[in-house]
């Protein structure tokens, strides 16, 4: 796993990527670490503000709009409304129309004459098909003098979906659900969706016949690849059809595909259906894609803030993926190793990671990846003096719960035991939330507007 290699690099005496830090501001106890972790996390989340990111990008490198030309907005995903506000700061006077499509519970606020859609998430539905058709109509109908702004964020794949001929939206949703339950990361979901959905894998670029298009992307995909966010509707598809089949087999889904989906993919494998557009395809000659916010920016912002506070700091990874419990165990083990290596007089340490972990199986709404990660790490942190690990969703949500995530210290297990709670039993029951809430160790931020995956901060005083 990439995280194991990163851990080994960190544990090396002078491993690559280490950063000089200001002079230490003294010893930290658990209370100090909590305060510092909150400061670092606030800074990380603020770096992913989608409205500011879009406006900043358009001001720094404004796309040319011909005299008399207009701007059309196609905004898809959780941050669609905020990204639209950022675009309207620059182009309000030229706005011709567009759509905003979001999952349930997210803002659809947008100026007239933009149409608004609330569609299925994490599984697409008929409303997703309506939004996708509206997007296709806008992109295909915009004249050469106009500019199409495609604003993409997490959730964009599900709120706008247009299955290929012969595949029903219910079948696309079934495949998506099977992959999610198998613990497939976002990137693998995108690889499959591109072959089943006419909007994705460059499908929207194929539709853009005359107008120029600029895609601004807020990434929830570890590694911040523009071709994977919302399954890359304006980006070349890097994957070949055999990779799609191997992805489905790896997650144990290939043999259980709906017949229509299996038939469609078999025709793709046989060459009866054309490949998705690749790098160099003419449809991308009028298209530009920019990453405006993502896990890299979040990790770097957290790093700089930790250094300002006097920590010897490093980014472990901005592509942190894998099973949440396994990642929690590894982070906890790393904390114990670092604690054993500490020497008197050395500055406090901070390790930062960003990405998106996953959970497997049919789980209830109270199950949340960040809280399971933290509770698993608590078992490894047990007894370590002045240590804390926090993990939270940058959007302020952790699964279906109101908490953004949680934190654990070296005395979390002891405090649980003193309260009559069993940490290992809570993990077996997938009920980290109840235990951490009782200990007042859940982190509640409310909706932040940022949608760039998860962030972890490990601190040793």
Short mmCIF file of C-alpha atoms in Angstrom, two decimals:
data_model
loop_
_atom_site.label_atom_id
_atom_site.label_comp_id
_atom_site.label_asym_id
_atom_site.label_seq_id
_atom_site.Cartn_x
_atom_site.Cartn_y
_atom_site.Cartn_z
CA UNK A 1 0.00 0.00 0.00
CA UNK A 2 1.13 3.55 -0.72
CA UNK A 3 0.53 4.56 2.89
CA UNK A 4 2.98 1.89 4.15
CA UNK A 5 5.70 3.22 1.84
CA UNK A 6 4.96 6.73 3.08
CA UNK A 7 5.19 5.60 6.71
CA UNK A 8 8.57 4.03 6.04
CA UNK A 9 9.82 7.23 4.40
CA UNK A 10 8.68 9.22 7.43
CA UNK A 11 10.44 6.89 9.86
CA UNK A 12 13.73 7.23 7.97
CA UNK A 13 16.10 9.54 9.91
CA UNK A 14 16.26 12.09 7.08
CA UNK A 15 13.54 10.92 4.76
CA UNK A 16 12.55 12.80 1.61
CA UNK A 17 10.05 15.59 1.94
CA UNK A 18 10.96 16.65 5.47
CA UNK A 19 10.50 20.33 6.19
CA UNK A 20 12.41 22.72 8.38
CA UNK A 21 10.27 24.17 11.13
CA UNK A 22 10.39 27.23 13.38
CA UNK A 23 11.78 26.90 16.86
CA UNK A 24 9.63 24.78 19.15
CA UNK A 25 7.20 26.71 21.30
CA UNK A 26 7.55 24.19 24.15
CA UNK A 27 5.98 20.98 25.38
CA UNK A 28 2.38 20.16 24.43
CA UNK A 29 -0.13 18.30 26.54
CA UNK A 30 -3.38 16.81 25.22
CA UNK A 31 -5.27 20.10 25.67
CA UNK A 32 -2.61 21.99 23.70
CA UNK A 33 -2.68 19.37 20.96
CA UNK A 34 -6.46 19.57 20.65
CA UNK A 35 -6.31 23.33 20.26
CA UNK A 36 -3.50 23.12 17.69
CA UNK A 37 -5.23 20.34 15.74
CA UNK A 38 -8.40 22.45 15.51
CA UNK A 39 -6.37 25.40 14.22
CA UNK A 40 -4.66 23.28 11.57
CA UNK A 41 -7.93 21.69 10.45
CA UNK A 42 -9.70 25.04 10.15
CA UNK A 43 -6.91 26.31 7.94
CA UNK A 44 -7.01 23.17 5.81
CA UNK A 45 -10.76 23.45 5.22
CA UNK A 46 -10.61 27.16 4.41
CA UNK A 47 -8.09 26.39 1.66
CA UNK A 48 -10.76 24.34 -0.13
CA UNK A 49 -13.47 27.02 -0.26
CA UNK A 50 -15.01 26.40 -3.72
CA UNK A 51 -16.44 29.88 -4.29
CA UNK A 52 -13.12 31.57 -3.58
CA UNK A 53 -11.21 28.95 -5.59
CA UNK A 54 -13.30 29.49 -8.72
CA UNK A 55 -13.16 33.29 -8.54
CA UNK A 56 -9.40 33.19 -7.88
CA UNK A 57 -8.77 30.94 -10.88
CA UNK A 58 -10.86 33.06 -13.25
CA UNK A 59 -9.16 36.26 -12.12
CA UNK A 60 -5.67 34.78 -12.38
CA UNK A 61 -6.16 33.37 -15.89
CA UNK A 62 -9.40 34.72 -17.40
CA UNK A 63 -10.58 32.82 -20.49
CA UNK A 64 -11.25 35.14 -23.40
CA UNK A 65 -14.89 35.75 -24.29
CA UNK A 66 -15.50 37.23 -27.72
CA UNK A 67 -17.22 40.59 -28.07
CA UNK A 68 -20.91 39.91 -27.67
CA UNK A 69 -20.18 36.41 -26.45
CA UNK A 70 -22.04 34.96 -23.51
CA UNK A 71 -21.22 32.53 -20.69
CA UNK A 72 -23.13 29.34 -19.96
CA UNK A 73 -22.73 27.53 -16.64
CA UNK A 74 -23.06 23.78 -16.12
CA UNK A 75 -22.43 23.15 -12.40
CA UNK A 76 -22.56 19.55 -11.14
CA UNK A 77 -21.96 18.23 -7.63
CA UNK A 78 -22.05 19.16 -3.98
CA UNK A 79 -20.24 22.47 -4.47
CA UNK A 80 -22.23 23.47 -7.57
CA UNK A 81 -23.99 26.43 -5.99
CA UNK A 82 -20.86 27.85 -4.35
CA UNK A 83 -18.82 27.42 -7.53
CA UNK A 84 -21.56 29.18 -9.48
CA UNK A 85 -21.36 32.14 -7.08
CA UNK A 86 -17.63 32.34 -7.71
CA UNK A 87 -18.14 32.32 -11.48
CA UNK A 88 -20.86 34.95 -11.26
CA UNK A 89 -18.48 37.29 -9.45
CA UNK A 90 -16.64 37.49 -12.75
CA UNK A 91 -19.28 36.87 -15.42
CA UNK A 92 -22.60 38.02 -13.98
CA UNK A 93 -23.13 40.51 -16.81
CA UNK A 94 -22.47 37.91 -19.51
CA UNK A 95 -24.47 35.06 -18.01
CA UNK A 96 -26.78 33.49 -20.59
CA UNK A 97 -28.10 30.54 -18.57
CA UNK A 98 -27.18 27.08 -17.42
CA UNK A 99 -27.93 24.45 -14.80
CA UNK A 100 -27.00 23.66 -11.22
CA UNK A 101 -27.41 20.01 -10.18
CA UNK A 102 -26.78 18.92 -6.58
CA UNK A 103 -27.49 15.95 -4.28
CA UNK A 104 -30.39 16.17 -1.80
CA UNK A 105 -29.69 18.52 1.09
CA UNK A 106 -27.30 20.79 -0.81
CA UNK A 107 -27.94 24.36 -1.87
CA UNK A 108 -29.35 25.00 -5.34
CA UNK A 109 -29.07 28.79 -5.01
CA UNK A 110 -28.24 30.30 -8.39
CA UNK A 111 -29.22 33.44 -10.31
CA UNK A 112 -31.82 33.43 -13.06
CA UNK A 113 -31.98 32.06 -15.71
CA UNK A 114 -30.05 29.05 -14.37
CA UNK A 115 -32.17 25.92 -13.96
CA UNK A 116 -31.91 23.93 -10.74
CA UNK A 117 -31.90 20.16 -10.22
CA UNK A 118 -31.78 17.99 -7.12
CA UNK A 119 -30.86 14.45 -8.16
CA UNK A 120 -29.86 11.08 -6.73
CA UNK A 121 -26.72 10.54 -4.63
CA UNK A 122 -24.71 8.39 -4.22
CA UNK A 123 -26.81 6.44 -6.71
CA UNK A 124 -28.16 8.18 -9.83
CA UNK A 125 -31.89 8.27 -10.57
CA UNK A 126 -34.32 9.62 -13.18
CA UNK A 127 -33.68 13.17 -11.98
CA UNK A 128 -30.01 12.59 -12.79
CA UNK A 129 -30.99 11.75 -16.36
CA UNK A 130 -32.95 15.01 -16.63
CA UNK A 131 -29.95 17.01 -15.43
CA UNK A 132 -27.60 15.22 -17.83
CA UNK A 133 -29.85 15.88 -20.81
CA UNK A 134 -30.07 19.54 -19.85
CA UNK A 135 -26.26 19.71 -19.66
CA UNK A 136 -25.92 18.07 -23.07
CA UNK A 137 -28.42 20.52 -24.55
CA UNK A 138 -26.55 23.57 -23.22
CA UNK A 139 -23.12 22.39 -24.33
CA UNK A 140 -24.31 21.24 -27.73
CA UNK A 141 -26.28 24.41 -28.42
CA UNK A 142 -23.81 27.11 -27.35
CA UNK A 143 -22.47 29.02 -30.42
CA UNK A 144 -18.81 29.55 -31.25
CA UNK A 145 -18.81 33.04 -29.74
CA UNK A 146 -19.80 31.74 -26.30
CA UNK A 147 -17.97 30.13 -23.40
CA UNK A 148 -19.22 27.10 -21.44
CA UNK A 149 -18.06 26.98 -17.83
CA UNK A 150 -18.27 23.44 -16.47
CA UNK A 151 -18.04 23.54 -12.67
CA UNK A 152 -17.36 20.06 -11.27
CA UNK A 153 -17.21 18.78 -7.70
CA UNK A 154 -17.77 15.60 -5.70
CA UNK A 155 -21.17 14.04 -6.36
CA UNK A 156 -21.15 15.23 -9.97
CA UNK A 157 -21.12 11.66 -11.28
CA UNK A 158 -24.42 10.76 -9.65
CA UNK A 159 -26.43 13.99 -10.07
CA UNK A 160 -25.99 13.98 -13.85
CA UNK A 161 -26.04 10.56 -15.50
CA UNK A 162 -27.00 9.47 -19.02
CA UNK A 163 -26.71 5.68 -19.51
CA UNK A 164 -25.72 4.45 -22.94
CA UNK A 165 -28.44 3.01 -25.17
CA UNK A 166 -29.67 -0.31 -23.86
CA UNK A 167 -28.68 0.39 -20.24
CA UNK A 168 -31.30 1.69 -17.81
CA UNK A 169 -30.57 4.18 -15.06
CA UNK A 170 -31.61 1.56 -12.49
CA UNK A 171 -28.94 -0.79 -13.86
CA UNK A 172 -26.30 1.93 -13.73
CA UNK A 173 -27.31 2.61 -10.12
CA UNK A 174 -27.10 -1.10 -9.30
CA UNK A 175 -23.52 -1.37 -10.58
CA UNK A 176 -22.56 1.80 -8.69
CA UNK A 177 -24.07 0.46 -5.49
CA UNK A 178 -22.26 -2.87 -5.79
CA UNK A 179 -18.92 -1.10 -6.24
CA UNK A 180 -19.55 1.18 -3.25
CA UNK A 181 -20.45 -1.77 -1.02
CA UNK A 182 -17.28 -3.52 -2.19
CA UNK A 183 -15.23 -0.58 -0.93
CA UNK A 184 -14.19 0.66 -4.39
CA UNK A 185 -12.43 4.04 -4.24
CA UNK A 186 -13.76 7.01 -6.20
CA UNK A 187 -11.21 6.53 -8.98
CA UNK A 188 -12.37 2.97 -9.67
CA UNK A 189 -15.99 4.09 -9.70
CA UNK A 190 -15.09 6.69 -12.31
CA UNK A 191 -13.28 4.16 -14.52
CA UNK A 192 -16.45 2.05 -14.72
CA UNK A 193 -18.95 4.90 -15.01
CA UNK A 194 -17.14 6.30 -18.05
CA UNK A 195 -18.07 3.17 -20.04
CA UNK A 196 -21.71 3.10 -19.06
CA UNK A 197 -22.59 6.81 -19.19
CA UNK A 198 -22.60 8.95 -22.34
CA UNK A 199 -21.91 12.15 -20.36
CA UNK A 200 -18.69 10.90 -18.82
CA UNK A 201 -15.20 10.03 -20.03
CA UNK A 202 -15.10 13.00 -22.39
CA UNK A 203 -18.72 12.58 -23.47
CA UNK A 204 -19.60 16.20 -22.77
CA UNK A 205 -16.54 17.36 -24.74
CA UNK A 206 -17.76 15.33 -27.73
CA UNK A 207 -21.03 17.26 -27.50
CA UNK A 208 -19.27 20.64 -27.43
CA UNK A 209 -19.41 21.26 -31.16
CA UNK A 210 -18.75 25.01 -31.44
CA UNK A 211 -18.30 26.87 -28.16
CA UNK A 212 -15.10 26.83 -26.16
CA UNK A 213 -15.30 25.15 -22.75
CA UNK A 214 -13.45 25.62 -19.49
CA UNK A 215 -13.84 23.01 -16.76
CA UNK A 216 -13.03 24.18 -13.23
CA UNK A 217 -12.66 21.26 -10.85
CA UNK A 218 -12.91 20.90 -7.08
CA UNK A 219 -11.49 17.44 -6.47
CA UNK A 220 -12.77 14.83 -4.02
CA UNK A 221 -10.54 12.21 -5.67
CA UNK A 222 -7.25 11.32 -3.95
CA UNK A 223 -4.42 12.58 -6.14
CA UNK A 224 -6.56 15.34 -7.69
CA UNK A 225 -6.94 13.94 -11.21
CA UNK A 226 -9.28 16.11 -13.30
CA UNK A 227 -10.23 13.12 -15.45
CA UNK A 228 -11.70 11.28 -12.45
CA UNK A 229 -13.71 14.02 -10.71
CA UNK A 230 -17.37 13.58 -11.76
CA UNK A 231 -15.93 10.87 -14.07
CA UNK A 232 -14.25 13.39 -16.36
CA UNK A 233 -17.00 14.67 -18.69
CA UNK A 234 -14.60 17.14 -20.34
CA UNK A 235 -11.37 15.12 -20.03
CA UNK A 236 -9.68 12.39 -22.08
CA UNK A 237 -10.25 8.89 -20.69
CA UNK A 238 -6.92 7.32 -19.73
CA UNK A 239 -8.33 3.82 -19.21
CA UNK A 240 -8.82 1.15 -21.86
CA UNK A 241 -11.80 -1.17 -21.83
CA UNK A 242 -9.81 -4.11 -20.45
CA UNK A 243 -8.95 -2.00 -17.40
CA UNK A 244 -12.67 -1.56 -16.80
CA UNK A 245 -13.17 -5.33 -16.80
CA UNK A 246 -10.21 -5.88 -14.46
CA UNK A 247 -11.55 -3.19 -12.09
CA UNK A 248 -14.93 -4.91 -11.89
CA UNK A 249 -13.27 -8.31 -11.34
CA UNK A 250 -10.98 -6.95 -8.64
CA UNK A 251 -13.98 -5.78 -6.64
CA UNK A 252 -15.92 -9.01 -7.22
CA UNK A 253 -18.62 -7.34 -9.31
CA UNK A 254 -18.02 -8.63 -12.86
CA UNK A 255 -19.96 -11.88 -12.55
CA UNK A 256 -22.97 -10.16 -10.93
CA UNK A 257 -23.49 -7.39 -13.47
CA UNK A 258 -27.00 -6.79 -14.83
CA UNK A 259 -27.36 -8.51 -18.21
CA UNK A 260 -27.70 -5.23 -20.15
CA UNK A 261 -24.54 -3.83 -18.54
CA UNK A 262 -22.59 -7.03 -19.16
CA UNK A 263 -23.75 -7.04 -22.77
CA UNK A 264 -22.73 -3.42 -23.30
CA UNK A 265 -19.25 -4.02 -21.89
CA UNK A 266 -18.81 -7.22 -23.91
CA UNK A 267 -19.58 -5.23 -27.07
CA UNK A 268 -17.00 -2.65 -25.98
CA UNK A 269 -14.45 -5.44 -25.47
CA UNK A 270 -15.24 -6.82 -28.92
CA UNK A 271 -14.70 -3.40 -30.51
CA UNK A 272 -18.33 -3.09 -31.59
CA UNK A 273 -18.68 0.12 -29.55
CA UNK A 274 -16.15 2.90 -30.05
CA UNK A 275 -13.54 3.66 -27.39
CA UNK A 276 -14.03 6.70 -25.20
CA UNK A 277 -12.11 9.75 -26.53
CA UNK A 278 -8.44 9.72 -25.60
CA UNK A 279 -5.68 12.34 -25.38
CA UNK A 280 -5.31 14.08 -28.74
CA UNK A 281 -8.92 13.60 -29.83
CA UNK A 282 -10.14 16.67 -31.77
CA UNK A 283 -13.02 17.23 -29.33
CA UNK A 284 -10.52 18.47 -26.73
CA UNK A 285 -9.03 21.17 -28.94
CA UNK A 286 -11.54 23.73 -27.64
CA UNK A 287 -11.56 22.46 -24.05
CA UNK A 288 -9.43 23.40 -21.05
CA UNK A 289 -9.58 21.81 -17.58
CA UNK A 290 -8.19 23.31 -14.37
CA UNK A 291 -7.94 21.93 -10.86
CA UNK A 292 -8.89 24.81 -8.53
CA UNK A 293 -9.10 23.00 -5.16
CA UNK A 294 -8.29 19.52 -3.92
CA UNK A 295 -6.52 17.32 -1.42
CA UNK A 296 -3.08 18.64 -2.32
CA UNK A 297 -4.03 22.22 -1.45
CA UNK A 298 -5.68 21.08 1.78
CA UNK A 299 -2.59 19.13 2.85
CA UNK A 300 -0.24 22.00 2.00
CA UNK A 301 -2.36 24.52 3.90
CA UNK A 302 -2.39 22.26 6.95
CA UNK A 303 1.38 21.80 6.66
CA UNK A 304 2.08 25.53 6.62
CA UNK A 305 -0.23 26.14 9.59
CA UNK A 306 1.40 23.37 11.63
CA UNK A 307 4.85 24.80 10.88
CA UNK A 308 3.68 28.23 12.02
CA UNK A 309 2.67 26.65 15.32
CA UNK A 310 6.18 25.24 15.76
CA UNK A 311 5.70 21.63 14.66
CA UNK A 312 8.23 19.58 12.73
CA UNK A 313 5.75 18.74 9.98
CA UNK A 314 5.36 16.59 6.90
CA UNK A 315 2.65 15.56 4.48
CA UNK A 316 2.44 11.78 4.56
CA UNK A 317 0.21 11.57 1.46
CA UNK A 318 -2.50 13.47 -0.37
CA UNK A 319 -3.64 10.21 -1.98
CA UNK A 320 -4.63 8.33 1.16
CA UNK A 321 -6.97 5.49 0.20
CA UNK A 322 -7.88 2.09 1.54
CA UNK A 323 -10.04 0.54 4.21
CA UNK A 324 -10.66 3.09 6.97
CA UNK A 325 -9.81 0.70 9.80
CA UNK A 326 -6.59 -0.47 8.18
CA UNK A 327 -5.52 3.14 7.62
CA UNK A 328 -6.38 3.96 11.24
CA UNK A 329 -4.31 1.04 12.47
CA UNK A 330 -1.31 2.09 10.37
CA UNK A 331 -1.52 5.71 11.49
CA UNK A 332 -1.73 4.57 15.10
CA UNK A 333 1.28 2.30 14.67
CA UNK A 334 3.20 5.17 13.11
CA UNK A 335 2.33 7.40 16.07
CA UNK A 336 3.68 4.77 18.48
CA UNK A 337 6.91 4.41 16.50
CA UNK A 338 7.42 8.17 16.38
CA UNK A 339 6.70 8.45 20.11
CA UNK A 340 9.35 5.82 20.86
CA UNK A 341 11.88 7.74 18.76
CA UNK A 342 11.28 11.10 20.44
CA UNK A 343 14.23 12.73 22.17
CA UNK A 344 14.24 15.53 24.79
CA UNK A 345 14.47 19.02 23.34
CA UNK A 346 13.09 18.07 19.93
CA UNK A 347 10.12 20.09 18.56
CA UNK A 348 6.62 18.57 18.56
CA UNK A 349 5.72 16.61 15.44
CA UNK A 350 2.81 16.78 13.02
CA UNK A 351 1.94 14.35 10.23
CA UNK A 352 -0.76 15.34 7.73
CA UNK A 353 -2.64 13.22 5.21
CA UNK A 354 -5.54 13.77 2.83
CA UNK A 355 -7.57 11.52 0.56
CA UNK A 356 -10.63 9.34 0.93
CA UNK A 357 -10.83 6.04 2.79
CA UNK A 358 -13.69 3.59 2.36
CA UNK A 359 -15.74 1.01 4.27
CA UNK A 360 -17.01 -2.30 2.95
CA UNK A 361 -20.40 -3.97 3.20
CA UNK A 362 -24.06 -3.06 3.71
CA UNK A 363 -23.67 -0.67 6.62
CA UNK A 364 -26.19 1.42 8.56
CA UNK A 365 -26.34 5.20 8.35
CA UNK A 366 -24.56 5.60 11.70
CA UNK A 367 -21.39 4.02 10.30
CA UNK A 368 -18.79 6.61 9.24
CA UNK A 369 -15.32 6.11 7.81
CA UNK A 370 -13.50 8.87 9.71
CA UNK A 371 -14.85 7.81 13.09
CA UNK A 372 -14.02 4.15 12.47
CA UNK A 373 -10.52 5.20 11.39
CA UNK A 374 -10.06 7.23 14.57
CA UNK A 375 -11.41 4.57 16.93
CA UNK A 376 -9.18 1.91 15.38
CA UNK A 377 -6.20 4.25 15.78
CA UNK A 378 -7.15 4.81 19.43
CA UNK A 379 -6.24 1.18 20.20
CA UNK A 380 -2.72 1.83 18.90
CA UNK A 381 -2.45 5.23 20.62
CA UNK A 382 -3.45 3.78 23.98
CA UNK A 383 -1.05 4.94 26.70
CA UNK A 384 1.02 7.29 24.53
CA UNK A 385 1.59 10.59 26.29
CA UNK A 386 0.69 13.81 24.42
CA UNK A 387 -0.59 12.30 21.16
CA UNK A 388 -3.67 13.06 19.11
CA UNK A 389 -5.13 11.92 15.79
CA UNK A 390 -8.02 13.77 14.13
CA UNK A 391 -9.78 12.70 10.94
CA UNK A 392 -12.73 14.44 9.34
CA UNK A 393 -14.59 15.05 6.11
CA UNK A 394 -13.74 18.48 4.74
CA UNK A 395 -17.41 19.07 3.90
CA UNK A 396 -18.43 18.75 7.53
CA UNK A 397 -20.07 15.34 7.08
CA UNK A 398 -18.89 11.81 7.79
CA UNK A 399 -21.20 9.40 6.03
CA UNK A 400 -24.81 10.18 6.93
CA UNK A 401 -23.93 11.55 10.37
CA UNK A 402 -23.99 15.18 11.47
CA UNK A 403 -20.42 14.89 12.78
CA UNK A 404 -17.55 15.76 10.45
CA UNK A 405 -15.29 13.18 12.07
CA UNK A 406 -13.57 12.56 15.37
CA UNK A 407 -10.33 12.64 17.32
CA UNK A 408 -8.51 10.25 19.64
CA UNK A 409 -5.71 10.71 22.16
CA UNK A 410 -3.50 8.40 24.15
CA UNK A 411 -6.14 8.15 26.86
CA UNK A 412 -9.23 7.59 24.69
CA UNK A 413 -9.33 3.85 25.44
CA UNK A 414 -8.86 4.49 29.17
CA UNK A 415 -11.63 7.09 29.25
CA UNK A 416 -13.91 4.72 27.38
CA UNK A 417 -13.18 1.96 29.86
CA UNK A 418 -13.81 4.31 32.82
CA UNK A 419 -17.19 5.14 31.27
CA UNK A 420 -18.10 1.47 30.96
CA UNK A 421 -17.52 1.38 27.19
CA UNK A 422 -15.69 -1.28 25.19
CA UNK A 423 -13.67 0.15 22.30
CA UNK A 424 -13.16 -3.15 20.50
CA UNK A 425 -16.82 -4.11 20.87
CA UNK A 426 -17.84 -0.75 19.40
CA UNK A 427 -15.63 -1.42 16.39
CA UNK A 428 -17.08 -4.90 15.89
CA UNK A 429 -20.58 -3.40 15.98
CA UNK A 430 -19.58 -0.58 13.60
CA UNK A 431 -20.71 1.90 16.25
CA UNK A 432 -17.74 4.22 16.69
CA UNK A 433 -20.06 7.22 16.68
CA UNK A 434 -21.91 6.28 19.89
CA UNK A 435 -18.69 5.70 21.84
CA UNK A 436 -16.89 8.80 20.58
CA UNK A 437 -19.97 10.95 21.09
CA UNK A 438 -20.17 9.79 24.71
CA UNK A 439 -16.51 10.77 25.19
CA UNK A 440 -17.21 14.12 23.46
CA UNK A 441 -14.57 13.30 20.88
CA UNK A 442 -16.70 13.69 17.75
CA UNK A 443 -15.95 16.80 15.70
CA UNK A 444 -18.98 18.81 14.57
CA UNK A 445 -18.33 21.65 12.14
CA UNK A 446 -21.63 21.99 10.32
CA UNK A 447 -21.59 22.24 6.54
CA UNK A 448 -18.32 23.85 5.45
CA UNK A 449 -18.98 24.15 1.72
CA UNK A 450 -15.66 22.39 1.01
CA UNK A 451 -15.84 19.05 -0.78
CA UNK A 452 -12.33 17.69 -1.21
CA UNK A 453 -12.42 14.38 0.65
CA UNK A 454 -10.96 13.76 4.09
CA UNK A 455 -8.02 15.14 6.06
CA UNK A 456 -6.06 13.56 8.91
CA UNK A 457 -3.80 15.34 11.40
CA UNK A 458 -1.54 13.40 13.77
CA UNK A 459 0.29 15.41 16.46
CA UNK A 460 2.85 14.39 19.05
CA UNK A 461 3.69 16.86 21.81
#
